[in-house]
Amino acid sequence: MPSIAKVVLHPRKAGAAIGGHPWVYANTIQDVDGRPNDGDEVAVHAHEGDRFIGYGLFNSKSDIRIRLYSWTKDATLTNDLFRRRIEDAVYYRGKLLGLSDAKSAVRLVFSEADMLSGLTVDRYGSVLVVQMTSLALSKRLDLLVKALTEICRPTGICLRSVSEISKKEGLDLPDQVLAGEIPDEPIVIRDRDLLFEVSLRQGQKTGFYLDQRENRYVVADLAKGREVLDLYCYTGGFALWCAHKLAASVTAVDSSGPAILQAKWNAERNQISSVEFIEADAVDFLKSRAASSYSMVILDPPRLAFSQSTKERALRMYHRINIEALRVLKSGGILVSCSCSGRVTPSEWISLLAGAARRSGRFLQVIEERGAARDHPVSPHCPETHYLKCVIARIY
């Protein structure tokens, strides 16, 4: 067995890694004993007392220089370790959560939360969609695909790239079919009472917002009899569920023409005719509406904070959007305000909403703070996995 390079972290900079956070940043590394290539396994140690921390995969091209996968000295990064991690992730969703309906959709592997940093796998019916956000882990892509094929028995596996992360990782993996067959046409998945068309080769994320699944049910139950505005509606998830639960009216807005078209198809498939779909910029649309026009506004904008350097700008944009949303809400109305930016913490999100309310001369009564669906578990060792914030509040 070839020797494993040893990486020593700067004094007083090893705390996060010792605590189980899988990311080791370049500026925390003091010394590298050896010459690891990208994708090679390395052993990470703390400077103080030469304490062993864990085993990870090296990437010279990324600020996240090492991603850790094992914190046990006798558990090196064997093929069997990665396979067992995938088996455990699939077991959790299928056996413990009961998310095994062959016609539904579920997140099977959630990167850091499943101790598989850089790997996300969603199942849509019998097809798997893989997102790879680690150059180092991508060197083991064949192993991962083999394990997924044997464990899940899909009819096909495809790869979807994440452009902004790929650039940071130095990762050049184009969208492609990895195994089996992937239909060119959208497939249909079942989400409890409703059906949704999902394009596996196009669209945002892996094709559908699986993380908002349970939030849609809760919000829809509050929508009965209300005039609902769903902004950044994508393919109609919140809008159609609100209409299904007898909202008085639903207006759904998105700037993407293809998303609006697919949302209309989803409405027709479910025989829902009470939703008005509009292709428009969300902020421009809000500015065109009169004050107190709606009794529920749903905000689910795209991720705006991609890094710490873009966080402040993102917070200003989120603040502006929420101020405009508060303006069009009636007193006693409900604001559903979401953010999927992992750089923004839940406490920061609440503070932002409170600030937007003060600026608008309104008051918030928070009904519930929610996160992602249960197939997107949170790792307390990696706070970034608690990326989705969904605040449901009454407005005065």
mmCIF file of C-alpha atoms in Angstrom:
data_model
loop_
_atom_site.group_PDB
_atom_site.id
_atom_site.type_symbol
_atom_site.label_atom_id
_atom_site.label_comp_id
_atom_site.label_asym_id
_atom_site.label_seq_id
_atom_site.Cartn_x
_atom_site.Cartn_y
_atom_site.Cartn_z
ATOM 1 C CA MET A 1 0.000 0.000 0.000
ATOM 2 C CA PRO A 2 1.490 3.398 -0.965
ATOM 3 C CA SER A 3 2.241 5.812 1.863
ATOM 4 C CA ILE A 4 -0.363 8.443 2.680
ATOM 5 C CA ALA A 5 0.746 12.069 2.773
ATOM 6 C CA LYS A 6 0.477 13.745 6.165
ATOM 7 C CA VAL A 7 -1.137 17.172 6.450
ATOM 8 C CA VAL A 8 -0.575 19.224 9.600
ATOM 9 C CA LEU A 9 -2.918 22.082 10.473
ATOM 10 C CA HIS A 10 -1.863 25.426 11.928
ATOM 11 C CA PRO A 11 -1.974 25.798 15.698
ATOM 12 C CA ARG A 12 -5.475 26.681 16.934
ATOM 13 C CA LYS A 13 -6.991 26.125 13.467
ATOM 14 C CA ALA A 14 -7.915 22.458 13.805
ATOM 15 C CA GLY A 15 -11.033 22.886 15.947
ATOM 16 C CA ALA A 16 -13.620 22.522 13.190
ATOM 17 C CA ALA A 17 -11.988 19.407 11.723
ATOM 18 C CA ILE A 18 -11.600 17.825 15.159
ATOM 19 C CA GLY A 19 -15.295 18.536 15.740
ATOM 20 C CA GLY A 20 -16.267 16.637 12.619
ATOM 21 C CA HIS A 21 -16.527 19.380 9.981
ATOM 22 C CA PRO A 22 -15.468 17.774 6.684
ATOM 23 C CA TRP A 23 -13.899 20.851 5.061
ATOM 24 C CA VAL A 24 -10.228 21.677 5.604
ATOM 25 C CA TYR A 25 -9.435 25.044 4.043
ATOM 26 C CA ALA A 26 -6.075 25.823 2.440
ATOM 27 C CA ASN A 27 -5.333 28.648 4.890
ATOM 28 C CA THR A 28 -5.590 26.257 7.864
ATOM 29 C CA ILE A 29 -2.778 24.010 6.595
ATOM 30 C CA GLN A 30 0.699 24.492 8.027
ATOM 31 C CA ASP A 31 2.622 21.666 6.378
ATOM 32 C CA VAL A 32 2.219 18.787 3.925
ATOM 33 C CA ASP A 33 4.583 15.852 4.346
ATOM 34 C CA GLY A 34 4.472 14.225 0.918
ATOM 35 C CA ARG A 35 3.292 15.173 -2.555
ATOM 36 C CA PRO A 36 -0.362 14.191 -2.886
ATOM 37 C CA ASN A 37 -2.058 14.435 -6.267
ATOM 38 C CA ASP A 38 -5.597 15.671 -6.619
ATOM 39 C CA GLY A 39 -7.879 12.897 -5.399
ATOM 40 C CA ASP A 40 -5.245 11.202 -3.241
ATOM 41 C CA GLU A 41 -5.999 10.181 0.316
ATOM 42 C CA VAL A 42 -4.212 12.148 3.041
ATOM 43 C CA ALA A 43 -4.023 11.900 6.823
ATOM 44 C CA VAL A 44 -4.830 15.136 8.652
ATOM 45 C CA HIS A 45 -3.228 15.962 12.010
ATOM 46 C CA ALA A 46 -3.442 18.844 14.462
ATOM 47 C CA HIS A 47 -0.195 20.684 15.179
ATOM 48 C CA GLU A 48 -0.745 20.462 18.926
ATOM 49 C CA GLY A 49 0.588 17.094 20.080
ATOM 50 C CA ASP A 50 0.552 15.755 16.519
ATOM 51 C CA ARG A 51 -3.033 14.636 17.124
ATOM 52 C CA PHE A 52 -4.645 12.501 14.407
ATOM 53 C CA ILE A 53 -7.866 14.071 13.089
ATOM 54 C CA GLY A 54 -8.973 12.059 10.086
ATOM 55 C CA TYR A 55 -8.549 10.860 6.515
ATOM 56 C CA GLY A 56 -9.600 12.937 3.547
ATOM 57 C CA LEU A 57 -9.173 13.498 -0.181
ATOM 58 C CA PHE A 58 -6.820 16.213 -1.439
ATOM 59 C CA ASN A 59 -7.548 18.900 -4.037
ATOM 60 C CA SER A 60 -4.882 21.480 -4.839
ATOM 61 C CA LYS A 61 -7.306 23.503 -6.993
ATOM 62 C CA SER A 62 -9.854 24.339 -4.307
ATOM 63 C CA ASP A 63 -9.916 26.555 -1.219
ATOM 64 C CA ILE A 64 -11.449 23.472 0.391
ATOM 65 C CA ARG A 65 -8.092 21.743 0.126
ATOM 66 C CA ILE A 66 -9.205 18.515 1.836
ATOM 67 C CA ARG A 67 -12.599 16.895 2.350
ATOM 68 C CA LEU A 68 -12.663 14.520 5.316
ATOM 69 C CA TYR A 69 -14.540 11.214 5.226
ATOM 70 C CA SER A 70 -13.195 9.308 8.231
ATOM 71 C CA TRP A 71 -12.244 10.402 11.738
ATOM 72 C CA THR A 72 -11.156 6.920 12.862
ATOM 73 C CA LYS A 73 -7.462 6.021 12.626
ATOM 74 C CA ASP A 74 -8.027 2.431 11.505
ATOM 75 C CA ALA A 75 -10.728 3.372 8.939
ATOM 76 C CA THR A 76 -8.911 4.503 5.805
ATOM 77 C CA LEU A 77 -10.801 5.494 2.672
ATOM 78 C CA THR A 78 -11.394 2.096 1.125
ATOM 79 C CA ASN A 79 -13.932 1.328 -1.568
ATOM 80 C CA ASP A 80 -15.909 -0.558 1.070
ATOM 81 C CA LEU A 81 -16.157 2.542 3.284
ATOM 82 C CA PHE A 82 -17.770 4.583 0.515
ATOM 83 C CA ARG A 83 -20.122 1.744 -0.390
ATOM 84 C CA ARG A 84 -21.236 1.354 3.230
ATOM 85 C CA ARG A 85 -21.919 5.090 3.448
ATOM 86 C CA ILE A 86 -24.198 4.875 0.399
ATOM 87 C CA GLU A 87 -25.952 1.785 1.778
ATOM 88 C CA ASP A 88 -26.596 3.571 5.082
ATOM 89 C CA ALA A 89 -27.949 6.691 3.348
ATOM 90 C CA VAL A 90 -30.341 4.645 1.196
ATOM 91 C CA TYR A 91 -31.461 2.601 4.224
ATOM 92 C CA TYR A 92 -32.274 5.777 6.171
ATOM 93 C CA ARG A 93 -34.581 7.105 3.460
ATOM 94 C CA GLY A 94 -36.233 3.800 2.631
ATOM 95 C CA LYS A 95 -36.580 1.931 5.907
ATOM 96 C CA LEU A 96 -36.596 4.663 8.558
ATOM 97 C CA LEU A 97 -38.460 7.404 6.652
ATOM 98 C CA GLY A 98 -40.560 5.121 4.460
ATOM 99 C CA LEU A 99 -39.736 7.154 1.346
ATOM 100 C CA SER A 100 -39.682 4.146 -0.951
ATOM 101 C CA ASP A 101 -42.640 4.788 -3.279
ATOM 102 C CA ALA A 102 -41.321 3.769 -6.689
ATOM 103 C CA LYS A 103 -43.271 6.582 -8.386
ATOM 104 C CA SER A 104 -42.152 9.369 -6.059
ATOM 105 C CA ALA A 105 -38.902 11.295 -5.657
ATOM 106 C CA VAL A 106 -36.446 11.367 -2.764
ATOM 107 C CA ARG A 107 -32.943 12.583 -1.893
ATOM 108 C CA LEU A 108 -30.937 9.405 -1.310
ATOM 109 C CA VAL A 109 -27.539 10.951 -0.533
ATOM 110 C CA PHE A 110 -27.071 14.425 0.931
ATOM 111 C CA SER A 111 -23.358 15.151 0.744
ATOM 112 C CA GLU A 112 -21.890 16.249 4.093
ATOM 113 C CA ALA A 113 -24.953 15.142 6.072
ATOM 114 C CA ASP A 114 -24.294 11.557 4.952
ATOM 115 C CA MET A 115 -20.515 11.856 5.424
ATOM 116 C CA LEU A 116 -20.091 11.827 1.631
ATOM 117 C CA SER A 117 -18.948 15.407 1.088
ATOM 118 C CA GLY A 118 -19.337 16.382 -2.562
ATOM 119 C CA LEU A 119 -21.900 13.727 -3.543
ATOM 120 C CA THR A 120 -25.638 14.322 -3.882
ATOM 121 C CA VAL A 121 -27.999 11.702 -5.291
ATOM 122 C CA ASP A 122 -31.721 12.136 -5.980
ATOM 123 C CA ARG A 123 -34.063 9.376 -7.098
ATOM 124 C CA TYR A 124 -36.897 10.243 -9.495
ATOM 125 C CA GLY A 125 -38.956 7.126 -9.968
ATOM 126 C CA SER A 126 -36.476 4.527 -11.223
ATOM 127 C CA VAL A 127 -33.816 7.044 -12.312
ATOM 128 C CA LEU A 128 -30.954 8.486 -10.245
ATOM 129 C CA VAL A 129 -29.586 12.007 -10.721
ATOM 130 C CA VAL A 130 -26.076 12.576 -9.366
ATOM 131 C CA GLN A 131 -24.462 15.911 -8.557
ATOM 132 C CA MET A 132 -20.714 15.889 -7.968
ATOM 133 C CA THR A 133 -19.239 18.959 -6.280
ATOM 134 C CA SER A 134 -15.815 17.589 -5.318
ATOM 135 C CA LEU A 135 -12.958 17.183 -7.780
ATOM 136 C CA ALA A 136 -11.232 14.763 -5.400
ATOM 137 C CA LEU A 137 -14.274 12.539 -4.931
ATOM 138 C CA SER A 138 -14.971 12.614 -8.672
ATOM 139 C CA LYS A 139 -11.805 10.530 -9.113
ATOM 140 C CA ARG A 140 -13.875 7.697 -7.577
ATOM 141 C CA LEU A 141 -16.945 8.297 -9.709
ATOM 142 C CA ASP A 142 -16.830 4.831 -11.287
ATOM 143 C CA LEU A 143 -16.794 3.235 -7.834
ATOM 144 C CA LEU A 144 -19.746 5.369 -6.696
ATOM 145 C CA VAL A 145 -21.790 4.611 -9.820
ATOM 146 C CA LYS A 146 -21.112 0.885 -9.408
ATOM 147 C CA ALA A 147 -22.271 1.019 -5.782
ATOM 148 C CA LEU A 148 -25.417 3.006 -6.656
ATOM 149 C CA THR A 149 -26.233 0.570 -9.463
ATOM 150 C CA GLU A 150 -25.910 -2.483 -7.230
ATOM 151 C CA ILE A 151 -27.705 -0.982 -4.227
ATOM 152 C CA CYS A 152 -30.556 0.903 -5.952
ATOM 153 C CA ARG A 153 -31.023 -1.034 -9.211
ATOM 154 C CA PRO A 154 -32.012 2.068 -11.218
ATOM 155 C CA THR A 155 -32.935 2.027 -14.897
ATOM 156 C CA GLY A 156 -30.502 4.877 -15.453
ATOM 157 C CA ILE A 157 -28.072 7.247 -13.746
ATOM 158 C CA CYS A 158 -27.240 10.721 -15.044
ATOM 159 C CA LEU A 159 -24.842 13.436 -13.899
ATOM 160 C CA ARG A 160 -25.879 17.070 -13.487
ATOM 161 C CA SER A 161 -23.155 19.671 -12.986
ATOM 162 C CA VAL A 162 -23.232 22.638 -10.587
ATOM 163 C CA SER A 163 -21.390 25.333 -12.513
ATOM 164 C CA GLU A 164 -20.516 27.812 -9.754
ATOM 165 C CA ILE A 165 -19.122 25.060 -7.506
ATOM 166 C CA SER A 166 -17.379 23.226 -10.354
ATOM 167 C CA LYS A 167 -15.355 26.352 -11.116
ATOM 168 C CA LYS A 168 -14.190 26.629 -7.513
ATOM 169 C CA GLU A 169 -13.257 22.951 -7.437
ATOM 170 C CA GLY A 170 -11.462 22.904 -10.772
ATOM 171 C CA LEU A 171 -13.977 20.241 -11.752
ATOM 172 C CA ASP A 172 -14.755 19.657 -15.417
ATOM 173 C CA LEU A 173 -17.537 17.081 -15.543
ATOM 174 C CA PRO A 174 -20.201 17.840 -18.164
ATOM 175 C CA ASP A 175 -23.773 16.634 -17.832
ATOM 176 C CA GLN A 176 -23.863 13.038 -19.032
ATOM 177 C CA VAL A 177 -25.480 9.625 -18.752
ATOM 178 C CA LEU A 178 -23.441 7.484 -16.371
ATOM 179 C CA ALA A 179 -25.367 4.233 -16.630
ATOM 180 C CA GLY A 180 -28.496 2.794 -18.239
ATOM 181 C CA GLU A 181 -30.927 5.057 -20.053
ATOM 182 C CA ILE A 182 -32.234 8.540 -19.248
ATOM 183 C CA PRO A 183 -35.435 9.680 -20.991
ATOM 184 C CA ASP A 184 -35.218 12.838 -23.086
ATOM 185 C CA GLU A 185 -38.790 13.767 -22.181
ATOM 186 C CA PRO A 186 -39.853 14.821 -18.656
ATOM 187 C CA ILE A 187 -40.880 12.019 -16.321
ATOM 188 C CA VAL A 188 -43.859 12.159 -13.956
ATOM 189 C CA ILE A 189 -43.443 11.788 -10.206
ATOM 190 C CA ARG A 190 -46.098 11.514 -7.527
ATOM 191 C CA ASP A 191 -46.057 13.926 -4.577
ATOM 192 C CA ARG A 192 -48.856 12.622 -2.356
ATOM 193 C CA ASP A 193 -52.052 13.813 -4.074
ATOM 194 C CA LEU A 194 -50.367 15.631 -6.948
ATOM 195 C CA LEU A 195 -48.342 14.727 -10.019
ATOM 196 C CA PHE A 196 -45.384 16.734 -11.313
ATOM 197 C CA GLU A 197 -43.406 16.555 -14.525
ATOM 198 C CA VAL A 198 -39.648 16.672 -13.958
ATOM 199 C CA SER A 199 -37.033 17.292 -16.632
ATOM 200 C CA LEU A 200 -33.955 15.301 -15.637
ATOM 201 C CA ARG A 201 -31.682 16.882 -18.256
ATOM 202 C CA GLN A 202 -32.611 20.521 -17.653
ATOM 203 C CA GLY A 203 -33.966 22.814 -14.982
ATOM 204 C CA GLN A 204 -32.669 23.877 -11.590
ATOM 205 C CA LYS A 205 -30.959 21.629 -9.042
ATOM 206 C CA THR A 206 -31.614 18.021 -10.098
ATOM 207 C CA GLY A 207 -35.006 18.861 -11.609
ATOM 208 C CA PHE A 208 -37.301 19.530 -8.636
ATOM 209 C CA TYR A 209 -37.165 21.183 -5.199
ATOM 210 C CA LEU A 210 -37.313 18.041 -3.077
ATOM 211 C CA ASP A 211 -36.136 19.952 0.000
ATOM 212 C CA GLN A 212 -39.370 22.006 0.125
ATOM 213 C CA ARG A 213 -41.647 18.941 0.035
ATOM 214 C CA GLU A 214 -42.902 19.058 3.637
ATOM 215 C CA ASN A 215 -42.956 22.860 3.714
ATOM 216 C CA ARG A 216 -45.368 22.844 0.780
ATOM 217 C CA TYR A 217 -47.813 20.677 2.724
ATOM 218 C CA VAL A 218 -47.701 22.933 5.810
ATOM 219 C CA VAL A 219 -48.050 26.165 3.818
ATOM 220 C CA ALA A 220 -50.893 24.753 1.710
ATOM 221 C CA ASP A 221 -52.877 23.899 4.838
ATOM 222 C CA LEU A 222 -52.671 27.607 5.816
ATOM 223 C CA ALA A 223 -53.653 28.832 2.347
ATOM 224 C CA LYS A 224 -57.337 27.859 2.394
ATOM 225 C CA GLY A 225 -59.493 30.874 1.509
ATOM 226 C CA ARG A 226 -56.487 33.170 0.999
ATOM 227 C CA GLU A 227 -55.313 35.229 -1.971
ATOM 228 C CA VAL A 228 -51.886 33.693 -2.539
ATOM 229 C CA LEU A 229 -48.891 35.132 -4.386
ATOM 230 C CA ASP A 230 -46.142 32.568 -5.064
ATOM 231 C CA LEU A 231 -42.922 34.249 -6.199
ATOM 232 C CA TYR A 232 -40.058 32.307 -7.781
ATOM 233 C CA CYS A 233 -42.635 29.577 -8.327
ATOM 234 C CA TYR A 234 -40.396 27.427 -10.600
ATOM 235 C CA THR A 235 -42.584 24.516 -11.805
ATOM 236 C CA GLY A 236 -45.479 25.283 -9.462
ATOM 237 C CA GLY A 237 -44.828 23.291 -6.287
ATOM 238 C CA PHE A 238 -46.174 25.742 -3.697
ATOM 239 C CA ALA A 239 -48.759 27.252 -6.067
ATOM 240 C CA LEU A 240 -50.394 23.966 -7.019
ATOM 241 C CA TRP A 241 -50.467 22.692 -3.457
ATOM 242 C CA CYS A 242 -52.130 25.930 -2.293
ATOM 243 C CA ALA A 243 -54.714 25.667 -5.063
ATOM 244 C CA HIS A 244 -55.260 21.990 -4.206
ATOM 245 C CA LYS A 245 -55.972 23.017 -0.598
ATOM 246 C CA LEU A 246 -58.594 25.546 -1.743
ATOM 247 C CA ALA A 247 -56.858 28.896 -1.712
ATOM 248 C CA ALA A 248 -59.249 31.631 -2.880
ATOM 249 C CA SER A 249 -56.836 32.543 -5.689
ATOM 250 C CA VAL A 250 -53.222 31.810 -6.602
ATOM 251 C CA THR A 251 -50.871 33.937 -8.679
ATOM 252 C CA ALA A 252 -47.545 32.250 -9.500
ATOM 253 C CA VAL A 253 -44.587 34.256 -10.852
ATOM 254 C CA ASP A 254 -41.203 33.199 -12.222
ATOM 255 C CA SER A 255 -38.721 34.860 -14.575
ATOM 256 C CA SER A 256 -38.044 31.583 -16.433
ATOM 257 C CA GLY A 257 -40.264 30.955 -19.432
ATOM 258 C CA PRO A 258 -39.525 27.184 -19.515
ATOM 259 C CA ALA A 259 -40.328 26.903 -15.788
ATOM 260 C CA ILE A 260 -43.652 28.701 -16.245
ATOM 261 C CA LEU A 261 -44.500 26.458 -19.196
ATOM 262 C CA GLN A 262 -43.780 23.320 -17.168
ATOM 263 C CA ALA A 263 -45.783 24.734 -14.243
ATOM 264 C CA LYS A 264 -48.758 25.131 -16.569
ATOM 265 C CA TRP A 265 -48.351 21.530 -17.719
ATOM 266 C CA ASN A 266 -48.301 20.428 -14.084
ATOM 267 C CA ALA A 267 -51.501 22.366 -13.429
ATOM 268 C CA GLU A 268 -53.216 20.741 -16.414
ATOM 269 C CA ARG A 269 -52.043 17.270 -15.373
ATOM 270 C CA ASN A 270 -53.640 17.786 -11.964
ATOM 271 C CA GLN A 271 -56.775 19.399 -13.438
ATOM 272 C CA ILE A 272 -56.106 22.635 -11.560
ATOM 273 C CA SER A 273 -57.339 25.734 -13.380
ATOM 274 C CA SER A 274 -57.359 28.277 -10.555
ATOM 275 C CA VAL A 275 -53.682 29.335 -10.788
ATOM 276 C CA GLU A 276 -52.586 32.314 -12.876
ATOM 277 C CA PHE A 277 -49.002 31.833 -14.068
ATOM 278 C CA ILE A 278 -47.001 34.932 -14.985
ATOM 279 C CA GLU A 279 -43.510 35.190 -16.462
ATOM 280 C CA ALA A 280 -41.905 38.208 -14.781
ATOM 281 C CA ASP A 281 -39.108 39.357 -12.510
ATOM 282 C CA ALA A 282 -40.273 38.948 -8.903
ATOM 283 C CA VAL A 283 -39.224 42.400 -7.654
ATOM 284 C CA ASP A 284 -40.643 44.159 -10.721
ATOM 285 C CA PHE A 285 -43.911 42.279 -10.283
ATOM 286 C CA LEU A 286 -44.140 43.224 -6.603
ATOM 287 C CA LYS A 287 -43.572 46.891 -7.425
ATOM 288 C CA SER A 288 -46.453 46.754 -9.884
ATOM 289 C CA ARG A 289 -48.917 45.520 -7.261
ATOM 290 C CA ALA A 290 -51.012 47.707 -5.003
ATOM 291 C CA ALA A 291 -50.448 47.640 -1.264
ATOM 292 C CA SER A 292 -52.359 44.992 0.693
ATOM 293 C CA SER A 293 -53.222 42.961 -2.404
ATOM 294 C CA TYR A 294 -52.655 39.463 -0.959
ATOM 295 C CA SER A 295 -53.280 37.550 2.237
ATOM 296 C CA MET A 296 -50.359 35.164 1.671
ATOM 297 C CA VAL A 297 -47.024 35.751 -0.054
ATOM 298 C CA ILE A 298 -44.523 32.934 -0.629
ATOM 299 C CA LEU A 299 -40.912 33.886 -1.341
ATOM 300 C CA ASP A 300 -38.540 31.113 -2.420
ATOM 301 C CA PRO A 301 -35.719 32.909 -4.273
ATOM 302 C CA PRO A 302 -32.644 31.135 -5.657
ATOM 303 C CA ARG A 303 -29.429 30.891 -3.686
ATOM 304 C CA LEU A 304 -27.808 34.315 -3.743
ATOM 305 C CA ALA A 305 -24.899 33.896 -1.303
ATOM 306 C CA PHE A 306 -22.442 31.554 -3.021
ATOM 307 C CA SER A 307 -19.494 32.521 -0.816
ATOM 308 C CA GLN A 308 -18.626 34.640 2.185
ATOM 309 C CA SER A 309 -17.566 37.449 -0.161
ATOM 310 C CA THR A 310 -21.025 37.593 -1.779
ATOM 311 C CA LYS A 311 -22.986 37.224 1.466
ATOM 312 C CA GLU A 312 -23.473 40.930 2.255
ATOM 313 C CA ARG A 313 -24.745 41.685 -1.223
ATOM 314 C CA ALA A 314 -27.104 38.690 -0.990
ATOM 315 C CA LEU A 315 -28.463 39.874 2.358
ATOM 316 C CA ARG A 316 -29.228 43.289 0.869
ATOM 317 C CA MET A 317 -31.113 41.666 -2.002
ATOM 318 C CA TYR A 318 -33.062 39.390 0.351
ATOM 319 C CA HIS A 319 -33.897 42.424 2.518
ATOM 320 C CA ARG A 320 -35.207 44.336 -0.477
ATOM 321 C CA ILE A 321 -37.364 41.436 -1.696
ATOM 322 C CA ASN A 322 -38.947 40.928 1.718
ATOM 323 C CA ILE A 323 -39.708 44.637 2.114
ATOM 324 C CA GLU A 324 -41.585 44.575 -1.200
ATOM 325 C CA ALA A 325 -43.428 41.406 -0.167
ATOM 326 C CA LEU A 326 -44.501 42.953 3.145
ATOM 327 C CA ARG A 327 -45.890 45.969 1.305
ATOM 328 C CA VAL A 328 -48.374 43.881 -0.691
ATOM 329 C CA LEU A 329 -49.514 41.800 2.297
ATOM 330 C CA LYS A 330 -52.742 42.548 4.118
ATOM 331 C CA SER A 331 -52.722 42.948 7.888
ATOM 332 C CA GLY A 332 -53.170 39.466 9.338
ATOM 333 C CA GLY A 333 -51.702 37.964 6.183
ATOM 334 C CA ILE A 334 -49.046 35.269 6.096
ATOM 335 C CA LEU A 335 -45.490 35.653 4.820
ATOM 336 C CA VAL A 336 -43.627 32.488 3.878
ATOM 337 C CA SER A 337 -40.025 33.593 3.412
ATOM 338 C CA CYS A 338 -37.341 31.114 2.391
ATOM 339 C CA SER A 339 -33.608 31.164 1.757
ATOM 340 C CA CYS A 340 -31.493 28.271 0.498
ATOM 341 C CA SER A 341 -28.185 30.125 0.979
ATOM 342 C CA GLY A 342 -26.122 28.017 3.362
ATOM 343 C CA ARG A 343 -23.933 31.002 4.209
ATOM 344 C CA VAL A 344 -26.938 32.675 5.871
ATOM 345 C CA THR A 345 -27.692 31.163 9.273
ATOM 346 C CA PRO A 346 -31.230 30.667 10.638
ATOM 347 C CA SER A 347 -30.672 33.382 13.264
ATOM 348 C CA GLU A 348 -29.423 35.792 10.588
ATOM 349 C CA TRP A 349 -32.522 35.047 8.522
ATOM 350 C CA ILE A 350 -34.861 35.854 11.410
ATOM 351 C CA SER A 351 -32.928 39.074 12.056
ATOM 352 C CA LEU A 352 -33.189 40.025 8.376
ATOM 353 C CA LEU A 353 -36.960 39.498 8.399
ATOM 354 C CA ALA A 354 -37.308 41.514 11.597
ATOM 355 C CA GLY A 355 -35.332 44.338 9.995
ATOM 356 C CA ALA A 356 -37.459 44.234 6.855
ATOM 357 C CA ALA A 357 -40.596 44.385 9.005
ATOM 358 C CA ARG A 358 -39.317 47.408 10.959
ATOM 359 C CA ARG A 359 -38.396 49.151 7.715
ATOM 360 C CA SER A 360 -41.931 48.483 6.457
ATOM 361 C CA GLY A 361 -43.649 49.623 9.630
ATOM 362 C CA ARG A 362 -44.978 46.105 10.175
ATOM 363 C CA PHE A 363 -44.668 43.482 12.911
ATOM 364 C CA LEU A 364 -44.059 39.759 12.547
ATOM 365 C CA GLN A 365 -45.519 36.918 14.559
ATOM 366 C CA VAL A 366 -43.473 33.835 13.686
ATOM 367 C CA ILE A 367 -45.719 30.779 13.452
ATOM 368 C CA GLU A 368 -43.012 28.296 12.573
ATOM 369 C CA GLU A 369 -39.368 28.070 11.566
ATOM 370 C CA ARG A 370 -38.794 25.143 9.236
ATOM 371 C CA GLY A 371 -35.914 23.624 7.311
ATOM 372 C CA ALA A 372 -35.494 21.059 4.582
ATOM 373 C CA ALA A 373 -37.466 17.824 4.313
ATOM 374 C CA ARG A 374 -36.418 14.803 6.380
ATOM 375 C CA ASP A 375 -34.503 13.229 3.500
ATOM 376 C CA HIS A 376 -32.179 16.253 3.804
ATOM 377 C CA PRO A 377 -30.858 15.629 7.338
ATOM 378 C CA VAL A 378 -28.699 18.180 9.132
ATOM 379 C CA SER A 379 -25.213 17.457 10.445
ATOM 380 C CA PRO A 380 -24.506 19.487 13.603
ATOM 381 C CA HIS A 381 -20.808 19.096 12.745
ATOM 382 C CA CYS A 382 -21.388 20.943 9.445
ATOM 383 C CA PRO A 383 -23.804 23.865 9.950
ATOM 384 C CA GLU A 384 -23.911 24.460 6.188
ATOM 385 C CA THR A 385 -26.212 21.432 5.884
ATOM 386 C CA HIS A 386 -28.858 23.525 7.666
ATOM 387 C CA TYR A 387 -29.014 25.613 4.519
ATOM 388 C CA LEU A 388 -32.775 25.940 3.956
ATOM 389 C CA LYS A 389 -34.680 28.427 6.075
ATOM 390 C CA CYS A 390 -38.465 28.602 5.766
ATOM 391 C CA VAL A 391 -40.095 31.103 8.112
ATOM 392 C CA ILE A 392 -43.896 31.244 8.291
ATOM 393 C CA ALA A 393 -45.130 34.421 9.956
ATOM 394 C CA ARG A 394 -48.282 36.499 10.409
ATOM 395 C CA ILE A 395 -48.072 40.175 9.551
ATOM 396 C CA TYR A 396 -49.553 43.124 11.447
#
